[in-house]
Coordinates of C-alpha atoms in Angstrom, one line a residue:
M1 CA 7.6 5.5 17.1
F2 CA 7.9 1.9 18.5
F3 CA 6.0 -0.8 16.8
S4 CA 6.0 -3.1 19.6
R5 CA 2.2 -5.0 20.3
L6 CA 3.2 -5.5 23.7
P7 CA 1.9 -4.2 26.9
F8 CA 3.0 -0.9 28.3
S9 CA 5.2 -0.9 31.5
A10 CA 5.8 2.9 31.2
A11 CA 4.4 6.2 32.9
V12 CA 4.9 9.0 30.5
L13 CA 4.5 13.1 31.5
L14 CA 3.7 15.7 28.6
A15 CA 2.5 18.9 28.5
I16 CA -0.7 19.3 26.1
G17 CA -3.7 22.0 25.8
V18 CA -7.3 21.4 25.6
A19 CA -8.9 19.3 22.9
A20 CA -11.6 20.5 20.2
P21 CA -15.4 19.5 20.4
G22 CA -17.2 17.1 18.1
L23 CA -19.5 14.8 18.3
A24 CA -20.5 14.3 21.7
L25 CA -19.9 10.4 23.0
A26 CA -18.9 11.3 26.7
A27 CA -20.9 12.6 29.6
S28 CA -21.4 16.4 30.2
A29 CA -19.7 17.7 33.4
D30 CA -23.4 17.5 35.0
Q31 CA -23.0 13.7 34.5
L32 CA -19.7 13.2 35.7
P33 CA -19.3 12.2 39.7
D34 CA -18.2 14.5 41.9
I35 CA -14.7 13.9 43.6
R36 CA -14.6 12.4 47.0
H37 CA -11.4 12.8 48.7
T38 CA -10.8 11.2 52.1
V39 CA -8.3 13.5 54.0
Q40 CA -5.2 12.4 54.7
S41 CA -2.4 13.3 57.3
G42 CA -1.0 16.7 56.4
D43 CA -3.9 17.5 54.2
T44 CA -4.9 21.2 54.2
L45 CA -8.2 23.1 52.2
E46 CA -5.7 24.6 50.0
A47 CA -3.8 21.3 49.0
V48 CA -6.7 19.3 48.3
A49 CA -8.6 22.7 46.1
K50 CA -4.7 22.8 44.4
R51 CA -4.5 19.1 43.4
Y52 CA -8.2 18.3 41.9
L53 CA -8.7 22.0 40.8
K54 CA -5.3 22.9 39.9
D55 CA -6.3 26.4 41.4
P56 CA -5.4 26.9 45.1
Q57 CA -7.5 30.2 45.3
Q58 CA -11.0 27.6 45.0
W59 CA -10.2 26.3 48.5
R60 CA -12.7 28.7 49.5
A61 CA -15.7 27.9 47.5
V62 CA -14.7 23.9 48.4
G63 CA -14.6 24.8 52.3
T64 CA -17.6 26.7 52.1
L65 CA -19.6 23.9 50.4
N66 CA -18.0 21.3 52.6
G67 CA -18.7 23.3 55.6
V68 CA -14.8 23.1 56.8
K69 CA -14.6 25.1 59.8
D70 CA -10.8 24.9 59.6
P71 CA -8.8 24.6 56.6
L72 CA -5.4 24.0 58.3
R73 CA -6.9 21.0 60.3
L74 CA -8.7 18.5 58.2
P75 CA -10.0 15.7 60.1
I76 CA -8.3 12.6 59.1
G77 CA -10.4 10.1 57.0
S78 CA -13.1 12.6 57.0
V79 CA -14.4 13.5 52.8
I80 CA -14.3 16.7 50.6
V81 CA -16.4 16.5 48.2
I82 CA -15.8 18.6 45.0
P83 CA -18.4 19.0 42.9
A84 CA -18.0 18.0 38.8
N85 CA -18.9 21.0 38.1
M86 CA -16.3 22.9 39.4
V87 CA -13.6 20.7 38.4
G88 CA -13.7 22.2 34.3
Y89 CA -13.6 18.8 32.3
E90 CA -11.3 18.6 29.7
E91 CA -12.5 17.3 26.2
V92 CA -10.3 15.6 23.4
T93 CA -11.2 14.0 20.2
I94 CA -10.9 10.9 17.7
S95 CA -9.4 12.4 14.9
H96 CA -8.3 9.4 12.7
V97 CA -10.0 6.0 13.2
K98 CA -8.5 3.0 11.5
G99 CA -10.2 -0.2 12.0
V100 CA -12.3 -2.1 14.4
A101 CA -11.6 0.3 17.8
R102 CA -14.2 0.9 20.5
V103 CA -15.3 3.5 23.1
R104 CA -17.4 3.3 26.4
S105 CA -18.2 6.1 29.1
P106 CA -18.7 3.9 32.2
Q107 CA -19.6 6.8 34.3
T108 CA -23.0 7.2 32.5
G109 CA -23.3 3.0 31.8
G110 CA -22.7 3.1 28.6
D111 CA -22.0 0.2 26.4
W112 CA -19.4 -0.2 24.0
Q113 CA -19.8 1.5 20.9
S114 CA -17.5 1.7 17.5
A115 CA -15.2 4.7 17.6
A116 CA -15.1 6.9 14.8
S117 CA -13.6 10.0 13.7
G118 CA -15.0 13.0 15.1
T119 CA -15.8 11.7 18.7
V120 CA -15.4 13.5 21.5
L121 CA -14.3 11.8 24.9
T122 CA -14.1 13.1 28.4
E123 CA -12.5 12.2 31.6
G124 CA -13.4 8.4 32.4
D125 CA -13.6 7.1 28.8
E126 CA -12.2 3.9 27.8
L127 CA -10.8 2.8 24.3
Q128 CA -10.2 -0.7 22.9
V129 CA -8.0 -0.3 19.7
P130 CA -7.8 -4.4 18.4
A131 CA -5.4 -5.6 16.1
G132 CA -4.7 -3.9 13.0
S133 CA -6.1 -0.6 14.3
F134 CA -5.4 2.7 15.0
V135 CA -7.2 5.4 16.7
T136 CA -5.4 9.2 17.0
L137 CA -6.8 11.7 19.7
R138 CA -5.9 15.4 19.0
F139 CA -6.1 18.5 21.1
A140 CA -6.8 22.2 20.8
D141 CA -3.2 22.8 20.6
G142 CA -2.0 20.4 18.0
S143 CA -0.4 17.8 20.1
S144 CA -1.6 14.4 18.8
V145 CA -1.4 11.0 20.4
R146 CA -1.8 8.1 18.4
I147 CA -2.8 4.3 20.1
N148 CA -1.6 1.8 18.5
E149 CA -2.9 -1.4 18.1
N150 CA -3.4 -4.5 20.6
S151 CA -4.3 -1.5 23.2
E152 CA -6.4 -0.7 26.4
L153 CA -6.8 3.0 27.3
K154 CA -8.9 5.0 29.9
L155 CA -8.8 8.9 30.1
S156 CA -8.5 9.2 33.9
E157 CA -8.5 12.8 34.0
L158 CA -8.9 15.4 31.8
R159 CA -8.9 18.9 33.6
K160 CA -8.3 22.3 33.1
N161 CA -8.4 25.3 34.9
K162 CA -10.9 28.2 33.2
R163 CA -9.1 30.7 35.3
T164 CA -5.2 29.8 34.8
D165 CA -5.8 27.7 31.3
E166 CA -3.5 25.0 33.7
Q167 CA -4.2 21.5 32.5
Q168 CA -4.2 18.1 33.9
S169 CA -4.5 15.2 32.0
V170 CA -3.6 11.4 33.0
L171 CA -4.0 8.4 30.5
D172 CA -3.9 4.9 32.1
L173 CA -2.4 2.6 29.5
S174 CA -3.1 -1.1 30.4
R175 CA -2.1 -2.5 27.3
G176 CA -0.4 -1.7 24.1
G177 CA 1.4 1.3 23.4
L178 CA 1.1 5.1 21.8
E179 CA 3.7 7.6 20.2
S180 CA 3.2 11.4 20.9
H181 CA 3.5 14.4 18.9
V182 CA 3.2 17.4 21.7
T183 CA 3.1 21.1 21.0
P184 CA 5.7 23.1 23.4
V185 CA 4.7 25.3 25.5
M186 CA 5.7 28.6 24.2
D187 CA 4.7 31.2 27.6
Q188 CA 6.6 29.1 30.2
R189 CA 4.4 31.0 33.1
R190 CA 1.3 29.0 31.4
K191 CA 1.7 24.7 33.8
R192 CA 0.1 22.0 32.4
K193 CA 0.7 18.2 32.5
F194 CA 0.2 15.4 30.6
E195 CA 0.8 11.9 32.2
I196 CA 0.3 8.4 30.9
K197 CA 0.4 5.7 33.3
T198 CA 2.1 2.6 33.2
P199 CA 4.0 0.2 35.8
M200 CA 7.5 0.4 34.9
A201 CA 8.8 4.1 34.5
T202 CA 7.8 7.5 34.4
T203 CA 8.6 9.8 31.0
S204 CA 8.0 13.7 31.4
V205 CA 8.3 15.9 28.6
R206 CA 7.3 19.9 27.7
G207 CA 7.1 19.5 23.9
T208 CA 8.6 16.8 22.0
V209 CA 8.0 13.7 19.9
F210 CA 8.7 10.1 21.2
S211 CA 7.7 6.5 21.7
V212 CA 7.5 4.6 24.7
S213 CA 6.7 0.4 24.3
V214 CA 7.2 -2.0 26.6
T215 CA 9.6 -5.3 25.2
N216 CA 8.5 -8.9 25.7
T217 CA 10.7 -9.1 28.3
G218 CA 9.0 -6.6 30.2
K219 CA 11.6 -3.6 29.6
A220 CA 10.1 -0.1 29.0
I221 CA 11.5 1.1 26.1
T222 CA 12.1 5.3 25.4
A223 CA 13.1 6.9 22.2
V224 CA 13.0 10.5 21.3
D225 CA 12.7 12.0 18.1
Q226 CA 12.6 15.9 19.5
G227 CA 13.3 17.8 22.9
V228 CA 14.1 16.3 25.8
V229 CA 12.5 13.9 28.3
Q230 CA 13.0 13.0 31.8
V231 CA 12.7 9.3 32.2
Q232 CA 12.8 7.4 35.9
G233 CA 12.2 3.8 36.7
H234 CA 9.6 2.4 38.6
A235 CA 11.4 -0.4 40.9
A236 CA 9.5 -3.1 42.4
T237 CA 11.0 -3.4 46.1
Q238 CA 12.9 -0.3 48.4
T239 CA 16.0 -1.8 47.5
A240 CA 15.6 -1.3 44.2
R241 CA 13.8 2.0 44.4
A242 CA 16.3 3.3 46.1
A243 CA 19.0 2.2 43.3
A244 CA 16.5 3.7 40.8
Q245 CA 18.1 6.5 38.9
Q246 CA 16.4 9.4 36.8
A247 CA 18.1 10.6 33.2
L248 CA 17.5 13.0 30.8
V249 CA 16.8 11.9 27.4
S250 CA 17.2 14.6 24.6
A251 CA 16.7 13.9 21.3
G252 CA 18.5 11.3 19.1
S253 CA 18.4 9.3 22.2
G254 CA 16.9 6.1 23.7
V255 CA 16.7 4.4 27.4
A256 CA 15.9 1.1 28.7
V257 CA 14.6 0.3 31.6
Q258 CA 14.5 -3.1 32.9
A259 CA 11.7 -5.3 34.2
S260 CA 13.1 -4.3 37.4
G261 CA 13.1 -0.9 37.1
Q262 CA 16.3 -0.3 36.7
L263 CA 17.4 2.6 34.6
G264 CA 19.8 1.7 32.1
A265 CA 22.4 3.8 30.4
T266 CA 21.4 6.4 27.8
V267 CA 22.0 5.6 24.0
A268 CA 22.1 7.1 20.6
L269 CA 19.7 5.8 18.4
L270 CA 20.5 3.8 15.3
E271 CA 20.6 5.9 12.0
A272 CA 17.7 6.2 9.4
P273 CA 17.6 3.3 7.4
S274 CA 17.8 4.1 3.4
L275 CA 14.2 4.1 1.4
Q276 CA 16.1 4.7 -1.9
G277 CA 15.3 1.1 -2.8
N278 CA 11.5 1.8 -4.2
P279 CA 10.2 2.8 -6.6
A280 CA 8.6 6.3 -7.0
V281 CA 5.3 5.1 -7.6
F282 CA 4.4 1.7 -6.4
E283 CA 2.2 -0.2 -9.6
D284 CA 1.7 -3.4 -8.2
A285 CA -2.5 -4.1 -7.9
N286 CA -1.5 -7.1 -5.6
F287 CA 0.6 -6.0 -3.3
L288 CA 2.5 -3.1 -2.2
S289 CA 6.4 -4.3 -1.1
L290 CA 8.5 -2.0 0.8
Q291 CA 12.6 -2.2 0.8
V292 CA 14.1 -0.8 3.8
G293 CA 18.0 -0.4 3.6
E294 CA 20.1 -2.3 6.4
V295 CA 21.4 -0.4 9.2
P296 CA 25.1 -1.8 11.3
R297 CA 23.6 -3.3 14.6
A298 CA 19.9 -3.2 13.5
Q299 CA 18.2 -6.4 15.1
Q300 CA 15.0 -5.7 13.7
Y301 CA 13.5 -3.0 11.4
A302 CA 9.8 -1.2 11.6
V303 CA 7.8 0.3 8.9
L304 CA 4.4 2.0 9.0
L305 CA 2.1 3.6 6.6
A306 CA 0.1 6.8 6.8
L307 CA -1.9 9.0 5.4
D308 CA -0.2 12.2 5.9
P309 CA 3.0 13.6 7.1
E310 CA 2.4 13.8 11.0
L311 CA 1.8 10.0 10.5
S312 CA -1.1 10.7 12.8
R313 CA -3.4 8.4 10.4
V314 CA -1.8 5.4 10.4
I315 CA -2.9 2.6 8.1
L316 CA -0.8 -0.5 7.7
R317 CA 2.6 -1.3 9.8
Q318 CA 4.7 -4.3 10.4
S319 CA 8.1 -5.3 12.4
H320 CA 10.8 -8.0 11.5
A321 CA 13.7 -8.8 11.6
S322 CA 14.1 -8.9 7.5
P323 CA 14.4 -5.2 5.7
S324 CA 12.0 -6.4 3.2
F325 CA 8.3 -5.9 3.7
K326 CA 5.0 -7.1 1.8
F327 CA 1.4 -5.8 2.4
E328 CA -1.8 -6.2 0.8
A329 CA -2.6 -3.7 -1.7
V330 CA -3.5 -0.3 -0.7
P331 CA -5.4 2.1 -2.9
D332 CA -4.3 4.5 -5.5
G333 CA -3.5 7.5 -3.4
N334 CA -0.5 9.5 -2.0
Y335 CA 1.0 7.8 1.4
Y336 CA 3.8 8.5 3.6
L337 CA 6.3 5.7 4.6
S338 CA 8.3 5.6 8.1
A339 CA 10.9 3.2 8.7
R340 CA 13.3 2.6 12.0
A341 CA 16.0 -0.4 12.7
I342 CA 16.0 -1.4 16.1
D343 CA 18.8 -2.4 18.6
A344 CA 19.6 -5.3 20.7
Q345 CA 17.9 -3.1 23.2
D346 CA 14.4 -2.4 21.3
I347 CA 15.2 0.5 21.1
P348 CA 14.0 2.1 18.2
G349 CA 16.1 4.1 16.2
K350 CA 15.8 7.5 14.2
P351 CA 13.0 7.5 11.8
A352 CA 13.2 8.1 8.0
V353 CA 10.2 9.7 6.4
Q354 CA 9.4 9.7 2.8
A355 CA 6.5 10.5 0.5
I356 CA 5.2 7.7 -1.4
K357 CA 2.6 7.5 -4.5
V358 CA 0.5 4.2 -5.6
K359 CA -1.0 4.3 -8.5
A360 CA -1.5 0.3 -9.7
T361 CA -5.3 0.8 -11.2
P362 CA -6.5 0.6 -14.3
I363 CA -4.3 -3.1 -14.4
P364 CA -2.3 -3.3 -17.7
P365 CA -3.5 -5.3 -20.3
L366 CA -1.8 -9.0 -20.2
Y367 CA 0.5 -9.5 -23.1
S368 CA -0.6 -11.5 -26.2
S369 CA 2.0 -11.9 -28.9
P370 CA 4.8 -11.9 -29.3
A371 CA 6.4 -14.4 -27.0
P372 CA 8.8 -12.8 -25.0
D373 CA 12.2 -12.3 -26.8
G374 CA 10.0 -13.5 -29.6
L375 CA 11.1 -12.7 -33.6
I376 CA 8.2 -10.6 -35.7
G377 CA 8.0 -9.9 -39.1
L378 CA 8.6 -5.9 -40.2
S379 CA 5.9 -6.4 -42.8
D380 CA 3.3 -7.9 -41.4
G381 CA 4.1 -8.1 -37.2
E382 CA 1.8 -6.7 -34.9
L383 CA 2.4 -6.3 -31.1
L384 CA -1.0 -7.8 -29.4
C385 CA -2.4 -7.7 -25.6
T386 CA -5.2 -8.8 -24.4
E387 CA -8.5 -6.4 -24.1
G388 CA -11.7 -5.8 -22.1
G389 CA -12.1 -5.2 -18.4
S390 CA -14.9 -2.8 -16.7
G391 CA -14.6 0.4 -17.8
I392 CA -11.7 0.2 -19.9
A393 CA -12.1 3.2 -22.7
G394 CA -8.6 2.1 -24.7
Y395 CA -4.6 1.5 -24.5
R396 CA -1.6 2.9 -24.8
I397 CA 1.2 0.8 -26.6
Q398 CA 4.8 2.2 -26.3
V399 CA 7.9 1.0 -28.4
S400 CA 11.7 1.7 -26.8
A401 CA 14.9 0.2 -27.8
S402 CA 15.9 0.4 -24.3
R403 CA 14.2 -1.0 -21.3
D404 CA 14.0 2.3 -19.4
F405 CA 12.1 3.9 -22.3
A406 CA 13.7 7.0 -21.7
Q407 CA 12.8 7.8 -25.8
P408 CA 10.7 5.6 -27.1
L409 CA 10.2 5.0 -31.0
Q410 CA 6.6 4.5 -30.6
D411 CA 3.7 6.0 -29.0
S412 CA 0.2 5.0 -30.1
G413 CA -1.4 7.3 -27.9
V414 CA -5.1 6.1 -26.6
V415 CA -6.1 3.7 -29.4
G416 CA -8.9 1.7 -28.9
N417 CA -7.6 -1.7 -29.8
C418 CA -4.7 -3.7 -27.9
Q419 CA -2.5 -3.7 -30.9
A420 CA 0.2 -2.0 -32.8
A421 CA 2.3 -2.6 -35.8
V422 CA 6.1 -2.9 -36.1
A423 CA 6.5 -1.8 -40.1
S424 CA 8.4 1.6 -39.2
L425 CA 10.6 0.0 -37.1
G426 CA 14.6 -1.4 -38.7
L427 CA 15.9 -4.9 -37.6
G428 CA 16.8 -4.9 -34.3
S429 CA 16.1 -6.1 -30.5
Y430 CA 13.3 -3.7 -29.0
F431 CA 11.1 -3.7 -25.6
W432 CA 7.2 -3.2 -26.0
R433 CA 4.7 -2.2 -22.9
A434 CA 1.0 -1.6 -22.3
A435 CA -1.3 0.3 -20.2
S436 CA -4.8 0.6 -20.1
V437 CA -7.0 3.5 -20.1
R438 CA -10.3 4.4 -18.7
K439 CA -13.0 6.6 -18.5
L440 CA -13.7 8.6 -15.2
P441 CA -17.1 9.5 -14.0
D442 CA -16.3 13.1 -15.2
G443 CA -15.3 12.3 -18.8
S444 CA -11.8 12.4 -18.6
L445 CA -9.4 9.5 -19.2
D446 CA -7.2 8.1 -16.4
Q447 CA -4.4 5.7 -17.7
G448 CA -3.0 3.1 -15.4
P449 CA 0.6 1.7 -15.2
F450 CA 2.3 0.1 -17.9
A451 CA 3.0 -3.2 -17.9
Q452 CA 6.6 -4.4 -17.2
P453 CA 8.3 -4.3 -20.7
Q454 CA 8.8 -7.4 -22.8
A455 CA 11.8 -8.0 -25.6
F456 CA 11.3 -8.5 -29.2
K457 CA 12.9 -8.7 -31.9
T458 CA 12.2 -7.7 -35.6
G459 CA 12.9 -9.5 -38.9
S460 CA 12.4 -10.0 -42.3
N461 CA 9.7 -11.5 -43.6
P462 CA 10.2 -14.1 -46.8
S463 CA 9.4 -13.0 -50.1
S464 CA 6.0 -13.6 -51.3
L465 CA 5.6 -16.2 -54.2
G466 CA 4.7 -14.6 -57.1
A467 CA 2.0 -16.0 -59.2
D468 CA 3.7 -17.2 -61.9
A469 CA 6.1 -19.1 -59.8
L470 CA 3.6 -21.9 -59.3
S471 CA 3.9 -24.1 -61.7
A472 CA 1.5 -27.0 -62.5
G473 CA 2.0 -30.5 -64.0
E474 CA 0.3 -32.8 -65.8
A475 CA -1.3 -35.2 -62.8
S476 CA -0.6 -39.0 -62.8
A477 CA -4.5 -39.9 -62.2
P478 CA -7.3 -37.9 -63.1
N479 CA -9.1 -35.0 -61.7
L480 CA -6.0 -33.8 -59.8
L481 CA -4.1 -30.5 -59.6
Q482 CA 0.1 -30.8 -59.5
L483 CA 2.1 -27.9 -58.2
S484 CA 5.8 -27.2 -57.9
W485 CA 7.8 -23.6 -56.8
P486 CA 10.9 -22.6 -55.7
A487 CA 11.8 -22.5 -52.4
E488 CA 15.1 -22.2 -50.2
P489 CA 16.7 -24.2 -47.9
G490 CA 14.4 -25.2 -44.9
Q491 CA 11.1 -23.3 -45.5
R492 CA 8.0 -24.6 -45.1
F493 CA 4.5 -23.9 -46.5
N494 CA 0.8 -22.9 -46.3
L495 CA -1.5 -23.6 -49.1
Q496 CA -5.1 -23.1 -49.6
L497 CA -7.3 -24.2 -51.8
A498 CA -10.8 -22.7 -52.7
R499 CA -13.4 -21.8 -55.8
D500 CA -13.2 -18.5 -55.3
E501 CA -10.4 -16.2 -55.2
S502 CA -11.6 -14.3 -52.7
F503 CA -10.9 -17.5 -50.3
A504 CA -13.8 -16.6 -48.2
A505 CA -14.3 -20.3 -47.7
P506 CA -11.3 -22.7 -48.6
L507 CA -11.7 -26.3 -49.8
A508 CA -8.6 -27.2 -48.4
T509 CA -5.9 -26.2 -46.1
A510 CA -2.1 -27.6 -46.3
Q511 CA 1.0 -27.8 -44.7
L512 CA 3.8 -29.1 -46.2
D513 CA 7.5 -29.4 -45.9
Q514 CA 8.4 -29.6 -49.2
P515 CA 7.8 -27.1 -52.6
Q516 CA 5.2 -29.3 -54.6
W517 CA 1.9 -30.3 -53.5
T518 CA -0.7 -32.8 -55.6
S519 CA -4.3 -32.2 -55.0
D520 CA -7.0 -35.1 -54.2
A521 CA -9.4 -36.0 -56.6
L522 CA -11.8 -33.0 -57.5
V523 CA -14.8 -32.5 -60.0
S524 CA -13.9 -30.7 -62.9
G525 CA -13.6 -26.8 -63.2
D526 CA -11.8 -23.5 -62.1
Y527 CA -10.2 -23.5 -58.8
Y528 CA -7.5 -21.4 -57.2
V529 CA -4.3 -21.9 -54.8
R530 CA -2.3 -19.5 -53.0
I531 CA 1.0 -20.1 -51.0
Q532 CA 2.8 -18.6 -47.8
V533 CA 6.5 -19.1 -47.0
L534 CA 7.3 -19.7 -43.5
D535 CA 10.8 -18.9 -43.1
P536 CA 13.1 -21.6 -40.4
S537 CA 13.4 -17.9 -38.6
G538 CA 9.9 -18.3 -37.5
L539 CA 8.8 -15.2 -39.6
K540 CA 6.3 -16.0 -42.9
S541 CA 5.5 -14.2 -46.0
R542 CA 2.3 -12.9 -46.9
Y543 CA 0.2 -15.4 -49.0
S544 CA 0.9 -15.2 -52.6
E545 CA -1.4 -13.5 -55.3
P546 CA -3.9 -16.6 -56.2
R547 CA -3.0 -18.9 -59.1
K548 CA -6.3 -19.8 -61.1
L549 CA -6.3 -23.5 -62.3
T550 CA -8.6 -25.6 -64.0
V551 CA -9.5 -29.6 -63.6
E552 CA -10.1 -31.1 -67.3
P553 CA -12.5 -34.4 -67.6
S554 CA -10.3 -36.7 -68.8
V555 CA -11.9 -40.1 -70.8
I556 CA -11.6 -43.0 -68.6
T557 CA -10.8 -46.3 -69.7
G558 CA -12.9 -49.5 -68.6
A559 CA -9.4 -50.6 -66.2
G560 CA -10.2 -46.7 -64.3
S561 CA -6.9 -45.2 -66.2
V562 CA -7.0 -41.8 -67.8
L563 CA -7.1 -42.5 -71.8
R564 CA -4.2 -41.1 -73.3
T565 CA -3.0 -40.0 -76.9
G566 CA 0.2 -41.6 -78.4
E567 CA 2.1 -38.7 -77.2
G568 CA 0.7 -39.7 -73.9
K569 CA -1.0 -36.5 -73.2
A570 CA -4.3 -37.2 -71.7
V571 CA -7.8 -37.8 -73.7
L572 CA -10.3 -34.6 -72.5
S573 CA -13.8 -35.8 -72.7
P574 CA -16.1 -33.4 -74.5
R575 CA -17.7 -30.6 -72.6

């Protein structure tokens, strides 16, 4: 196959069979015009019948209808009319449409209509296939022709002799390109011919897979994947025509015909590029990124994506100098990827074809905590990710010691909340990943791809302070609380003060750099304090058990100070 968007300049002869019926767009045989042949020097009635009906035995019927007196001596310039109902018009079916291609039947004065799969075409019908669109025509014997984007095509002749089964199909390609898969003729006594006419060259086949296209310099390119084709240049001048040659091009070979019509040397196709650089499953919901292995002497690379292994239902195509390709994302499903290297003569090389799978939805959740390569404590650490999304029924979280997750250490299964504890892990370095799970209409669960693995570390949480480790000191001012506790270098602390030990509504919170604290002035009564240790590593302890402290009402002097005994103790006011 070839990935040019430029006009063809080649004529192709191939062998095909009759097409299957479908949704009728084309005119019936009665509606199609009669054939009017103007007699030329040397014409006989038998030759005229053979040319248009492919059955010389029908010359008698044609002669009777036209009142011919001498079938061997037809008056030059006279007109022989062959009724449409004698021709035996053939039909082909559109088997695949991608995009916004259009068809029309000029013979009946029809307007342009949107091409649709199942539409039946016949002689005289025309197709327009714009950028980003593809159309495949299917014939009854299994042969197919895929019309590439930026193409215009007319079905000039589609005829079949009902008695001999001999077929004649002529397609006029005025712009663009096509690729053909032609079923070989098993019975050599059965004749058939399929022609694709373009100005530059003629390629003749009997059963093969090949492509024909034209470069921006006007060269006609033929490349053969299977079978053998014959290529002949169409030179513009008599001198060039005399020099033009024919060449048999076998499978794995190609040839370029210059704009002058001069046939070049047949060359071996470049080897197929490797597709090993692509993942087994594509999981990006935004783009489909493809990688093609580099091939020596390649000037360009071309890839296409199709829905079937025959590559007849193409949905995407690109060609450029880089071996890396990026398409917009496609729906989840199974596809077929084809890639070719293109040489300096613009001849496409051998194809590499690979089945691929796209599974990108439902999209995975986002990581929330810890930060990438972050540290979490074994006693209280949790892996947290975002939740939500249409139709999401749950999440699946895995933890592994290796990035490839060959042997996960933890697998949550489907859980309702996007979180997982790490208490069962030892100290060390790990990876985690999360996937979203949705519920399908039939009630079954469908898991999307995992997010890219993210590294994290586990560490030991600092020990919680015991309630008895909080030492209450005597406040230097009335109605205050004063605390101190043991600590290790670099540790910091979170402190909470509340009126009840549930700490449902803390009165105050404080972040402390030192292991001591003095409250603001408080009303007399009972209070509760608890403290959390923040280690320099970033890990934190659980809050300590609440420590109950009481603020006693002190006697205040007229100067506003606390009245103290001779021993320095505050004198409490009577309750």
